[in-house]
Each structure stands twice: as C-alpha cells, then as structure tokens.
PDB file of C-alpha atoms in Angstrom:
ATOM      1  CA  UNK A   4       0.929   0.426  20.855  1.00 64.00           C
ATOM      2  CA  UNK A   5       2.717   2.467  17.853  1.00 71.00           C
ATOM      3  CA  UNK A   6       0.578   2.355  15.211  1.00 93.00           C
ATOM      4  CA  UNK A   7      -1.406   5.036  12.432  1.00 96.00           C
ATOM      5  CA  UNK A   8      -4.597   6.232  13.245  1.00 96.00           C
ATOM      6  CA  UNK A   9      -6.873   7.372  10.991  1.00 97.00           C
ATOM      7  CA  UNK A  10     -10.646   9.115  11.354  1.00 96.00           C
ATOM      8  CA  UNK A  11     -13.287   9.042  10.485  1.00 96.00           C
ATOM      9  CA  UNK A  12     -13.735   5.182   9.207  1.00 95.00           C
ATOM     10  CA  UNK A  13     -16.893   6.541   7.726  1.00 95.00           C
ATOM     11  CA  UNK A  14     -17.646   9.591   6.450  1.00 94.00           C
ATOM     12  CA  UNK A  15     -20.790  10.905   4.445  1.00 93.00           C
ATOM     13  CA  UNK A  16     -20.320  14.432   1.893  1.00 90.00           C
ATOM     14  CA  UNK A  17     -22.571  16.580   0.398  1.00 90.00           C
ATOM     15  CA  UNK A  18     -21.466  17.838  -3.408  1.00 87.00           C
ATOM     16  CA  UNK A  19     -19.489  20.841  -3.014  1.00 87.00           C
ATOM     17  CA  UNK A  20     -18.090  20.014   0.372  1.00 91.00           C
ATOM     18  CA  UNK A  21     -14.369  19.951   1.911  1.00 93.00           C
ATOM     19  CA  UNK A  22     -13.544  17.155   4.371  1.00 95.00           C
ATOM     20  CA  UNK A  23     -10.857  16.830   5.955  1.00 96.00           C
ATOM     21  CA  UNK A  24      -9.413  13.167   7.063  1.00 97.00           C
ATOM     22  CA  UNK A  25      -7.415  12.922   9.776  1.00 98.00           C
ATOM     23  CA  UNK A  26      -3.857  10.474   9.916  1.00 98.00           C
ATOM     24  CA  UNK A  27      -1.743  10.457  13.137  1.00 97.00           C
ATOM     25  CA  UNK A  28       1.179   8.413  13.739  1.00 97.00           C
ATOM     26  CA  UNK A  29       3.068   7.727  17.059  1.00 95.00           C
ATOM     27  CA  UNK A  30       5.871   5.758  15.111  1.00 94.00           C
ATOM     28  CA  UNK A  31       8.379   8.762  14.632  1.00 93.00           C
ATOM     29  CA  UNK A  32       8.556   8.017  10.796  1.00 92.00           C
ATOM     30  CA  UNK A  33       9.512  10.678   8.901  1.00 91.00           C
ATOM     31  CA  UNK A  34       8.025  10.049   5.735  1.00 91.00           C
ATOM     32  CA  UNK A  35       3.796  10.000   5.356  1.00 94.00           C
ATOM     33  CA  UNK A  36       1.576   9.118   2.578  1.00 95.00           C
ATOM     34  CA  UNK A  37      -1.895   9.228   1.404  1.00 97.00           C
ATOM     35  CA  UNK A  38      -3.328   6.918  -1.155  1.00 96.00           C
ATOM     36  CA  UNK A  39      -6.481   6.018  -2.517  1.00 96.00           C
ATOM     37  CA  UNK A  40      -8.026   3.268  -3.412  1.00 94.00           C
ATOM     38  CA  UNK A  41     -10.753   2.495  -5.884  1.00 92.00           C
ATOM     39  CA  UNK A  42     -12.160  -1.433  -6.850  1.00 82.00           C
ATOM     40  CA  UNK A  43      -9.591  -3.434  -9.320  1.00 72.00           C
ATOM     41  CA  UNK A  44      -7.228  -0.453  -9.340  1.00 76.00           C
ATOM     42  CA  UNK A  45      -5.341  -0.834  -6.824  1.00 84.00           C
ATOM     43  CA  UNK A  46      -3.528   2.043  -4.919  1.00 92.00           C
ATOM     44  CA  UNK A  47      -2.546   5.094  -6.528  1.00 93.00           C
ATOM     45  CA  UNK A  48      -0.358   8.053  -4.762  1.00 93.00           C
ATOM     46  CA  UNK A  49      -2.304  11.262  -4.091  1.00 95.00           C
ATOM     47  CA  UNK A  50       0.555  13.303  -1.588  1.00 95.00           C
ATOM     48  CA  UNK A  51       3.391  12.363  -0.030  1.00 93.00           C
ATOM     49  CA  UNK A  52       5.827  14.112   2.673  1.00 93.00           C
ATOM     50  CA  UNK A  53       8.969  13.385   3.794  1.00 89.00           C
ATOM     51  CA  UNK A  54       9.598  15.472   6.112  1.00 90.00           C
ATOM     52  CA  UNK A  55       8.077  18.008   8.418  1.00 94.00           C
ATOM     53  CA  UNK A  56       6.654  21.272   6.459  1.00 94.00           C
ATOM     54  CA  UNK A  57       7.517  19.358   3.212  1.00 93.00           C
ATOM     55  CA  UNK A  58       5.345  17.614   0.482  1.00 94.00           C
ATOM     56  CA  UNK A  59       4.952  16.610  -2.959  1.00 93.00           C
ATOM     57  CA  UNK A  60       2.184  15.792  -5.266  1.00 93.00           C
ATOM     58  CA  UNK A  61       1.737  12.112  -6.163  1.00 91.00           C
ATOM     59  CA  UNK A  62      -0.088  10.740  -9.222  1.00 90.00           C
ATOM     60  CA  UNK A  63      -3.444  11.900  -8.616  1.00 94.00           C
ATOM     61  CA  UNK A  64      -3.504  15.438  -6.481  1.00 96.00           C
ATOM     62  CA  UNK A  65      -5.767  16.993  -8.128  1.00 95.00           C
ATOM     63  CA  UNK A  66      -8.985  17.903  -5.717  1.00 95.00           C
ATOM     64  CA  UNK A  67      -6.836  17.354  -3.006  1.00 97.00           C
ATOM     65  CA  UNK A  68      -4.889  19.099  -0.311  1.00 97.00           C
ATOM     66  CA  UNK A  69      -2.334  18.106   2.615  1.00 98.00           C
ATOM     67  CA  UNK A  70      -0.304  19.953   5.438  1.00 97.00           C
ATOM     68  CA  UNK A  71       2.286  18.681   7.409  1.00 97.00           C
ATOM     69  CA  UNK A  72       2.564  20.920  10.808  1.00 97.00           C
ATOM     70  CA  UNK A  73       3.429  18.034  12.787  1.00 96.00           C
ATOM     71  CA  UNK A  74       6.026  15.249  12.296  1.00 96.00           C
ATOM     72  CA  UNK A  75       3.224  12.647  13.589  1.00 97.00           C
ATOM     73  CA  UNK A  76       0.078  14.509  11.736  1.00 98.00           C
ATOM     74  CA  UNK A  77      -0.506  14.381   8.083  1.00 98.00           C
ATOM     75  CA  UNK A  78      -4.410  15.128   7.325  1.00 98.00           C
ATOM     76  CA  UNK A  79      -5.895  15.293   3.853  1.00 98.00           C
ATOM     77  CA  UNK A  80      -8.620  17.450   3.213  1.00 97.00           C
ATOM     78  CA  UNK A  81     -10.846  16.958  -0.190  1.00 96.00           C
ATOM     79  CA  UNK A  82     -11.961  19.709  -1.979  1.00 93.00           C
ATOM     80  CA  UNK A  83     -14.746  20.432  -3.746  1.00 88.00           C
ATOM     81  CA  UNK A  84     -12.704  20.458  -6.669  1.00 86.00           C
ATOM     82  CA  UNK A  85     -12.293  16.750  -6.639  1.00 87.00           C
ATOM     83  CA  UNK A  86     -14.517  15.197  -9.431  1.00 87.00           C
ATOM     84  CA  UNK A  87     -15.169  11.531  -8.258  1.00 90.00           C
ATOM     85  CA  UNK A  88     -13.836  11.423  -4.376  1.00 92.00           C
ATOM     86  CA  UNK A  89     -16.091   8.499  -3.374  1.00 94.00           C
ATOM     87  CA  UNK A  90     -13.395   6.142  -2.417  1.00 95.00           C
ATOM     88  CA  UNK A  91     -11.759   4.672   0.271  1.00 95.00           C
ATOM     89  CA  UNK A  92      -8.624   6.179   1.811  1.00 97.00           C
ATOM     90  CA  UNK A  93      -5.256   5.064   3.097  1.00 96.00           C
ATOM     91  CA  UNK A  94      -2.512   6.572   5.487  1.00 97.00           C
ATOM     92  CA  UNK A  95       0.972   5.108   5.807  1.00 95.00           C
ATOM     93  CA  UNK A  96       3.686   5.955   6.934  1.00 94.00           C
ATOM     94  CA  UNK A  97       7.089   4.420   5.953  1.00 91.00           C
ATOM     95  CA  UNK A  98       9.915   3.169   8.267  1.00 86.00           C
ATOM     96  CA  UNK A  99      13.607   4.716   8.179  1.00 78.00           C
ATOM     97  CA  UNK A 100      16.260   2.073   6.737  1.00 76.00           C
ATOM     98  CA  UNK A 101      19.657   2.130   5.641  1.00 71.00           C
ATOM     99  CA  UNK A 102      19.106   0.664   2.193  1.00 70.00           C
ATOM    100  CA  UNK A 103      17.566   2.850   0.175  1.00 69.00           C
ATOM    101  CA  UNK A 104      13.956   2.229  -0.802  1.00 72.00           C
ATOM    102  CA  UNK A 105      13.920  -0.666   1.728  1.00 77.00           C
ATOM    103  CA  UNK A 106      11.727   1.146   4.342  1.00 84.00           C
ATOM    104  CA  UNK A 107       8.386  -0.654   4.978  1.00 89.00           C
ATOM    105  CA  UNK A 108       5.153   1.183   4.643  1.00 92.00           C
ATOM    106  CA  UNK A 109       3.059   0.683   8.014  1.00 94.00           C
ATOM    107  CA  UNK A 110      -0.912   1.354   7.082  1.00 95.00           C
ATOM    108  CA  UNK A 111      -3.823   2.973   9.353  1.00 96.00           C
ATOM    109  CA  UNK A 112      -7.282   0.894   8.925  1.00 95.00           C
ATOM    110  CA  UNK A 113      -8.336   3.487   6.309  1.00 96.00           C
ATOM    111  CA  UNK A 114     -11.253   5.966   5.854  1.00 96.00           C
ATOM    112  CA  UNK A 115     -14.175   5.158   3.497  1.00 95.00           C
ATOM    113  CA  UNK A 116     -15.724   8.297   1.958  1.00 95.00           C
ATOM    114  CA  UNK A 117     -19.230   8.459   0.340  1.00 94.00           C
ATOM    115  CA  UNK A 118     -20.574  11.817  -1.712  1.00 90.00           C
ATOM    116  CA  UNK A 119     -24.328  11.656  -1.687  1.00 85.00           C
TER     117      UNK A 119
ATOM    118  CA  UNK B   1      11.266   3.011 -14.674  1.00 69.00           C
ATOM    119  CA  UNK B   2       9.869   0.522 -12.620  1.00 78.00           C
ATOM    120  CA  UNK B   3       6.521  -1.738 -12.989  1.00 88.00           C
ATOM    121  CA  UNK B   4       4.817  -4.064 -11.214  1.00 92.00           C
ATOM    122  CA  UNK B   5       2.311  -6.852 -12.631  1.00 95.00           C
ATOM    123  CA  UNK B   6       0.124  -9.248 -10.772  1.00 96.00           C
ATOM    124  CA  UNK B   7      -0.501 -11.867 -13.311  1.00 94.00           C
ATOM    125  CA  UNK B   8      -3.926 -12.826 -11.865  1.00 95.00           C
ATOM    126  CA  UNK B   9      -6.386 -10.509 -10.651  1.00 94.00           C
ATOM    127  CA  UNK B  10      -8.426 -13.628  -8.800  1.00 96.00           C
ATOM    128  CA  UNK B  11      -6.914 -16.704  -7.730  1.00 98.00           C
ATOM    129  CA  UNK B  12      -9.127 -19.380  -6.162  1.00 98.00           C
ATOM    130  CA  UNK B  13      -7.832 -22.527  -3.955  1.00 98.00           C
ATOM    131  CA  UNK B  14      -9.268 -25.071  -1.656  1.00 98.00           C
ATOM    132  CA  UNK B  15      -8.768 -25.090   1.805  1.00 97.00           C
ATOM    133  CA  UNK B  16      -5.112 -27.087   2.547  1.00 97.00           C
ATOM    134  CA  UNK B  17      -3.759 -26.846  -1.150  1.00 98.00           C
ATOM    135  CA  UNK B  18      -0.724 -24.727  -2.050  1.00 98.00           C
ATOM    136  CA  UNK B  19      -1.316 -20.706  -3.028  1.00 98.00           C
ATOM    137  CA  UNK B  20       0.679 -19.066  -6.059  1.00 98.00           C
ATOM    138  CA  UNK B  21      -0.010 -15.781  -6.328  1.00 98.00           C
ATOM    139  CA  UNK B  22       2.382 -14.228  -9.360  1.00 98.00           C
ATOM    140  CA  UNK B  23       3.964 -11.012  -9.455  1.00 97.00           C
ATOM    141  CA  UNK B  24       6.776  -9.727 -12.097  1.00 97.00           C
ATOM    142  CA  UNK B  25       8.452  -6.439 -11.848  1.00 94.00           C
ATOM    143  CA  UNK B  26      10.503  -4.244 -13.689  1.00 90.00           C
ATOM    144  CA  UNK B  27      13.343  -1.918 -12.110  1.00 80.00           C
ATOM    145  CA  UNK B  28      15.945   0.136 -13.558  1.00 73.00           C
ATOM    146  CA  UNK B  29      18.610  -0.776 -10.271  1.00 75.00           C
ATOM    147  CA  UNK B  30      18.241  -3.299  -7.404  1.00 77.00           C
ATOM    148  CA  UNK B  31      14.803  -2.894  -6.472  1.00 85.00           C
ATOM    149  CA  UNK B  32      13.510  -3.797  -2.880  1.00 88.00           C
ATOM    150  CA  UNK B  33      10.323  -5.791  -3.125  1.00 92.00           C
ATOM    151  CA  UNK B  34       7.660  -6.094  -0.895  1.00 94.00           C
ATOM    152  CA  UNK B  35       4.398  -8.509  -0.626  1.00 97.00           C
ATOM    153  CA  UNK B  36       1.058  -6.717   1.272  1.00 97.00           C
ATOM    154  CA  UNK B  37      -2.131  -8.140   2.572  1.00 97.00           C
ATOM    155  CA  UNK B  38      -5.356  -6.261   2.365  1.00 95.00           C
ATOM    156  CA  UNK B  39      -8.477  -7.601   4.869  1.00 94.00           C
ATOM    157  CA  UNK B  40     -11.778  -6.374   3.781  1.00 89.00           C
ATOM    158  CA  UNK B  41     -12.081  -2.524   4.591  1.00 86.00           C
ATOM    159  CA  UNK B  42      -8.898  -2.630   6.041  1.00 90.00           C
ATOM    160  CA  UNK B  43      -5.162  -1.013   5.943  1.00 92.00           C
ATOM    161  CA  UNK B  44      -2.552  -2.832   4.022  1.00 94.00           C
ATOM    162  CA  UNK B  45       0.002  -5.347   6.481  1.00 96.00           C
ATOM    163  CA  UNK B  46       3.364  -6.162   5.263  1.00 95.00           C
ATOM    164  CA  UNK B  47       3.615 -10.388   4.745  1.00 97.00           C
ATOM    165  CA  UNK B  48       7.380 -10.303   3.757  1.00 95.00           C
ATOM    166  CA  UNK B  49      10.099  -7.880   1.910  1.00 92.00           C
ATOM    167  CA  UNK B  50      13.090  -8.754   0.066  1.00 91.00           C
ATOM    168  CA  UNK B  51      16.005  -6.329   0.489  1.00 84.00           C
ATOM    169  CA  UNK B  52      19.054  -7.863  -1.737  1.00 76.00           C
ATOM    170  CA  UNK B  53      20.120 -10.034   0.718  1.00 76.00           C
ATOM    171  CA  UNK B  54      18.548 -13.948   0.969  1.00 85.00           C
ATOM    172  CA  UNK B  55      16.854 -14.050  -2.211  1.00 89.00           C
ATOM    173  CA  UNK B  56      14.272 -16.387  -0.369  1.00 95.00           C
ATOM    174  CA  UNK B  57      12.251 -14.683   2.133  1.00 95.00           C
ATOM    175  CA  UNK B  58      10.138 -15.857   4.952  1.00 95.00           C
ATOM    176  CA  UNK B  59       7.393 -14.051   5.908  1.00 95.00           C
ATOM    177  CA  UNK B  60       4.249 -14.164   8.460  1.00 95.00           C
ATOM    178  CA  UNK B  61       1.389 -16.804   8.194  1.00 94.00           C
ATOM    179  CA  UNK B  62       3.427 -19.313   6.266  1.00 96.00           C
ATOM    180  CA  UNK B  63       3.889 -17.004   3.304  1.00 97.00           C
ATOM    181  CA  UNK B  64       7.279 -17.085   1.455  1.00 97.00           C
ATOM    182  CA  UNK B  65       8.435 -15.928  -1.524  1.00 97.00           C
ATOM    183  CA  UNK B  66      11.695 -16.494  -3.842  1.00 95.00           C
ATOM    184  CA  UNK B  67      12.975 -13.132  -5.579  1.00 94.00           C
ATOM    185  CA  UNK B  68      14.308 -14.731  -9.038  1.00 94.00           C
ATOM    186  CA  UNK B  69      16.235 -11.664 -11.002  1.00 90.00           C
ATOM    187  CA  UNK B  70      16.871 -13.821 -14.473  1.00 92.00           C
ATOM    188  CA  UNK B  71      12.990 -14.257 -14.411  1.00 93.00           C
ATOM    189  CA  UNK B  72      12.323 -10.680 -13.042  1.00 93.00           C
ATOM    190  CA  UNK B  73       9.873 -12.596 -10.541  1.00 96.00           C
ATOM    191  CA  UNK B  74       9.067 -12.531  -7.047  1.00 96.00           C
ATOM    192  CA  UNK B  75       5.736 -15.167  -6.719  1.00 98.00           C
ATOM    193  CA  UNK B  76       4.199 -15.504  -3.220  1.00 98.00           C
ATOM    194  CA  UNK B  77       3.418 -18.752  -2.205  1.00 98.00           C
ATOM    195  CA  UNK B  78       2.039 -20.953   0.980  1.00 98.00           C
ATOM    196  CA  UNK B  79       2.102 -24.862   1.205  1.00 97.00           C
ATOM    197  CA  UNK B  80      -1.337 -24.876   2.839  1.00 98.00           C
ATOM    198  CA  UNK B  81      -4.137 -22.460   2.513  1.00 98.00           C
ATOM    199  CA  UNK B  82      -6.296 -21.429   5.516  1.00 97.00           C
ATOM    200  CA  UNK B  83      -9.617 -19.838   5.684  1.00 97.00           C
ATOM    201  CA  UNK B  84      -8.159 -16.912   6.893  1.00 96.00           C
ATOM    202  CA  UNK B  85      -5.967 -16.158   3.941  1.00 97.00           C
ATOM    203  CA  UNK B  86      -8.530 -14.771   1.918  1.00 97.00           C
ATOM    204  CA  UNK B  87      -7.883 -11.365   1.200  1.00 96.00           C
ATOM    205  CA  UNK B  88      -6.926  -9.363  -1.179  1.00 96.00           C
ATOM    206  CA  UNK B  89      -2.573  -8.902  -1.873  1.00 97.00           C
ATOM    207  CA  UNK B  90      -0.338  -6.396  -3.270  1.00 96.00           C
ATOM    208  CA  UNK B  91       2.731  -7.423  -4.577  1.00 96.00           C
ATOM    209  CA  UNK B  92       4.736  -3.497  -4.494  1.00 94.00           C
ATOM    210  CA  UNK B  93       8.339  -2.818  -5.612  1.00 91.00           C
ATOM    211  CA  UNK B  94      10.510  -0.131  -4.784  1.00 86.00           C
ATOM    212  CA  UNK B  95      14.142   1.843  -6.404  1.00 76.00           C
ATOM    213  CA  UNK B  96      17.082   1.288  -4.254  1.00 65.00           C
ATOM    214  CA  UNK B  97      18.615   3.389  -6.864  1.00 58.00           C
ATOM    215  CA  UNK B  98      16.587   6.599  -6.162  1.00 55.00           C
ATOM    216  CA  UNK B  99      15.429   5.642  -2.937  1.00 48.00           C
ATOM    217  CA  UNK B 100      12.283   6.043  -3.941  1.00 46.00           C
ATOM    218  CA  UNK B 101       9.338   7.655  -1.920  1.00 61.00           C
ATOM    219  CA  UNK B 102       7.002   6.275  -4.531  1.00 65.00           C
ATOM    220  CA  UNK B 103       6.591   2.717  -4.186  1.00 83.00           C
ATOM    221  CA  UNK B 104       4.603   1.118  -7.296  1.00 88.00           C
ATOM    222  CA  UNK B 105       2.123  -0.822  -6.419  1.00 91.00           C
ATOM    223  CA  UNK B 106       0.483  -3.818  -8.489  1.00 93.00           C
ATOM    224  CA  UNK B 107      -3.019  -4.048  -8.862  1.00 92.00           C
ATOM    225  CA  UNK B 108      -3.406  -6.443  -6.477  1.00 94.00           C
ATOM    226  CA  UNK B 109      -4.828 -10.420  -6.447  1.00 96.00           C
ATOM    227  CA  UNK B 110      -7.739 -11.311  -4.753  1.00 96.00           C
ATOM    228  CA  UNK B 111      -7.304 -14.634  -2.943  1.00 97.00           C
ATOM    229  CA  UNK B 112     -10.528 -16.919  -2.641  1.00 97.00           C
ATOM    230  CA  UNK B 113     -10.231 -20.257  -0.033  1.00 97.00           C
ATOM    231  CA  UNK B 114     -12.816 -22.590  -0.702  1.00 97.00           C
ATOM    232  CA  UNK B 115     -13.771 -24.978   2.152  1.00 95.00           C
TER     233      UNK B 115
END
C-alpha cells in the first residue's frame, strides 16, 4: 500500500540530545513536509521541500534540521538547540495537481517525542 | 495573506443529531480549501477539498461541506453523528494564486459524540 511511514512512534531524549525522526514515502510526491504539533495550537510548519536536494524553512525551524537525499526520504533531526521539542510530530507529503495549491497533503501516523 | 479560523475550539453533539463545525477563511486569490480529521495520536486524513469547481463538496463518512465566497465560509457538516466521529478536525486553506507550499492551517475543533 502507498502510504508515509514514519519512526519511531515513540521516542524518549535526554537534554542536550539530537534525534533524528525518520519519514519515508512510497507515493512519488515531490513535495514533503514536517510539522509539529502542540495541544490547542494546532499545526505549525517547521521545513518543507519540494523537491529533491531542496528545502526551505517554515515558521518554526529553529532547533531543527532536514535533508532531502532521496525523493521518498525526508528525516528531521532535533537539535539540541531546540528549546521546548517535547511534541508530537507529523510527516506529509503533498500530491501533484494541476490547479495550483490544490494538491492534498497525505499524513504518516506521526512520532511523539518526550525530553526527560 | 491568507487565514483560517475555526470558530469553536470544542463542539459537543449527541449521537444521531446533525454536526456544524465552522470554519472562515481569508485569501488574497481563489483559495483551495480543504477539511482534515485527526484520530487520537494519529496523522491527519483528508474528509473533503474544494477546488473552484462544485462549490458543494462531498466527502467521506457523510461529511459535506458548502464553500460560500460572499460569506468567506466553508462549514463542515453531517446529518447524523456517529460514535466514531469524534476526533479532532482541521479546517486548512490553501493560495491557488501562489501555489502555495504552505497551507494554513486552523487551530482545529475538537468534536465530542455523546451517546
């Protein structure tokens, strides 16, 4: 089935740590995305790509980091640097259209991360 | 620049009644708008998406939703609620204009069904 996969669904930091979350897609979508996601706030933009070896910062980059090797791999790693990363974490990627801006974001099941 | 509000952050509804969940936008040029359901701990799934074309729009589970441009509304709404409909959903619009890789996203309405 063509879908996003993302790991770990759980993952448990020390302060001062980098992790690294992994998103693959099998949907050959060009454009990727990370958000986050944080109680009553809704979804805010940390990176997106759209296209291989290409990204740009979203709203909130700061702490974070992304590569994009691979047109199906787009992993996010969180830095040290990253004040408050507790959060949970979603991967999309977004499907090709010929309307502009009409493309439909298709989600993985997320990655909740804890700093203890 | 473009906006999204949910009007409610918690709607609650027995089991069988109708669901209105609210959502208003603002866009700059014909915007593509999209409604999103959230499951506890789980990715986002796309319930419908309005594109310029019908401006009433059928989606999965019984959802539907009208996009209204004098009112600068697109509401989601169901004739029946089911248990499983509780979840959290994102009403998101998007800039045919720019063709926009940032989609804005409202804050999102959390759907209670009581039995």
């Amino acid at each position: 089935d063509g879908g996003i996969t993302q790991s770990p669904k759980y993952l448990f930091r020390k302060e001062g740590q980098n992790v690294t979350l992994s998103c693959e897609q099998n949907l050959n979508h060009d454009a990727m995305y990370w958000y986050r996601q944080d109680p009553g706030q809704g979804l805010r933009l940390i990176y997106y790509s759209q296209i291989v070896n290409d990204f740009q910062k979203g709203d909130i980059a700061e702490g974070y980091s992304v590569s994009r090797e691979k047109k199906e791999s787009f992993p996010l790693t969180v830095t040290s640097a990253q004040k408050n990363p507790t959060a949970f974490y979603l991967c999309a990627s977004k499907s090709d259209s010929l309307i502009p801006g009409s493309g439909e974001l298709f989600f993985g099941e997320g990655s909740r991360l804890t700093v203890l | 620049a473009q906006s999204v509000t949910q009007l409610d952050s918690h709607v609650s509804v027995s089991e069988g009644t109708p669901v209105l969940l609210r959502c208003n936008y603002s866009s700059s040029y014909s915007p593509s708008l999209f409604w999103y359901v959230q499951h506890p701990n789980k990715g986002l799934q796309l319930l419908l998406k309005y594109t310029s074309a019908a401006t009433l729009v059928k989606g999965i589970n019984g959802f539907e939703a009208e996009f209204k441009k004098s009112e600068t509304s697109f509401h989601l709404t169901k004739p029946s609620a089911h248990m499983s409909d509780a979840a959290e959903y994102f009403c998101v619009v998007s800039d045919q204009q720019t063709g926009a890789n940032n989609l804005f996203f409202g804050t999102g309405t959390r759907l209670t069904v009581i039995p």
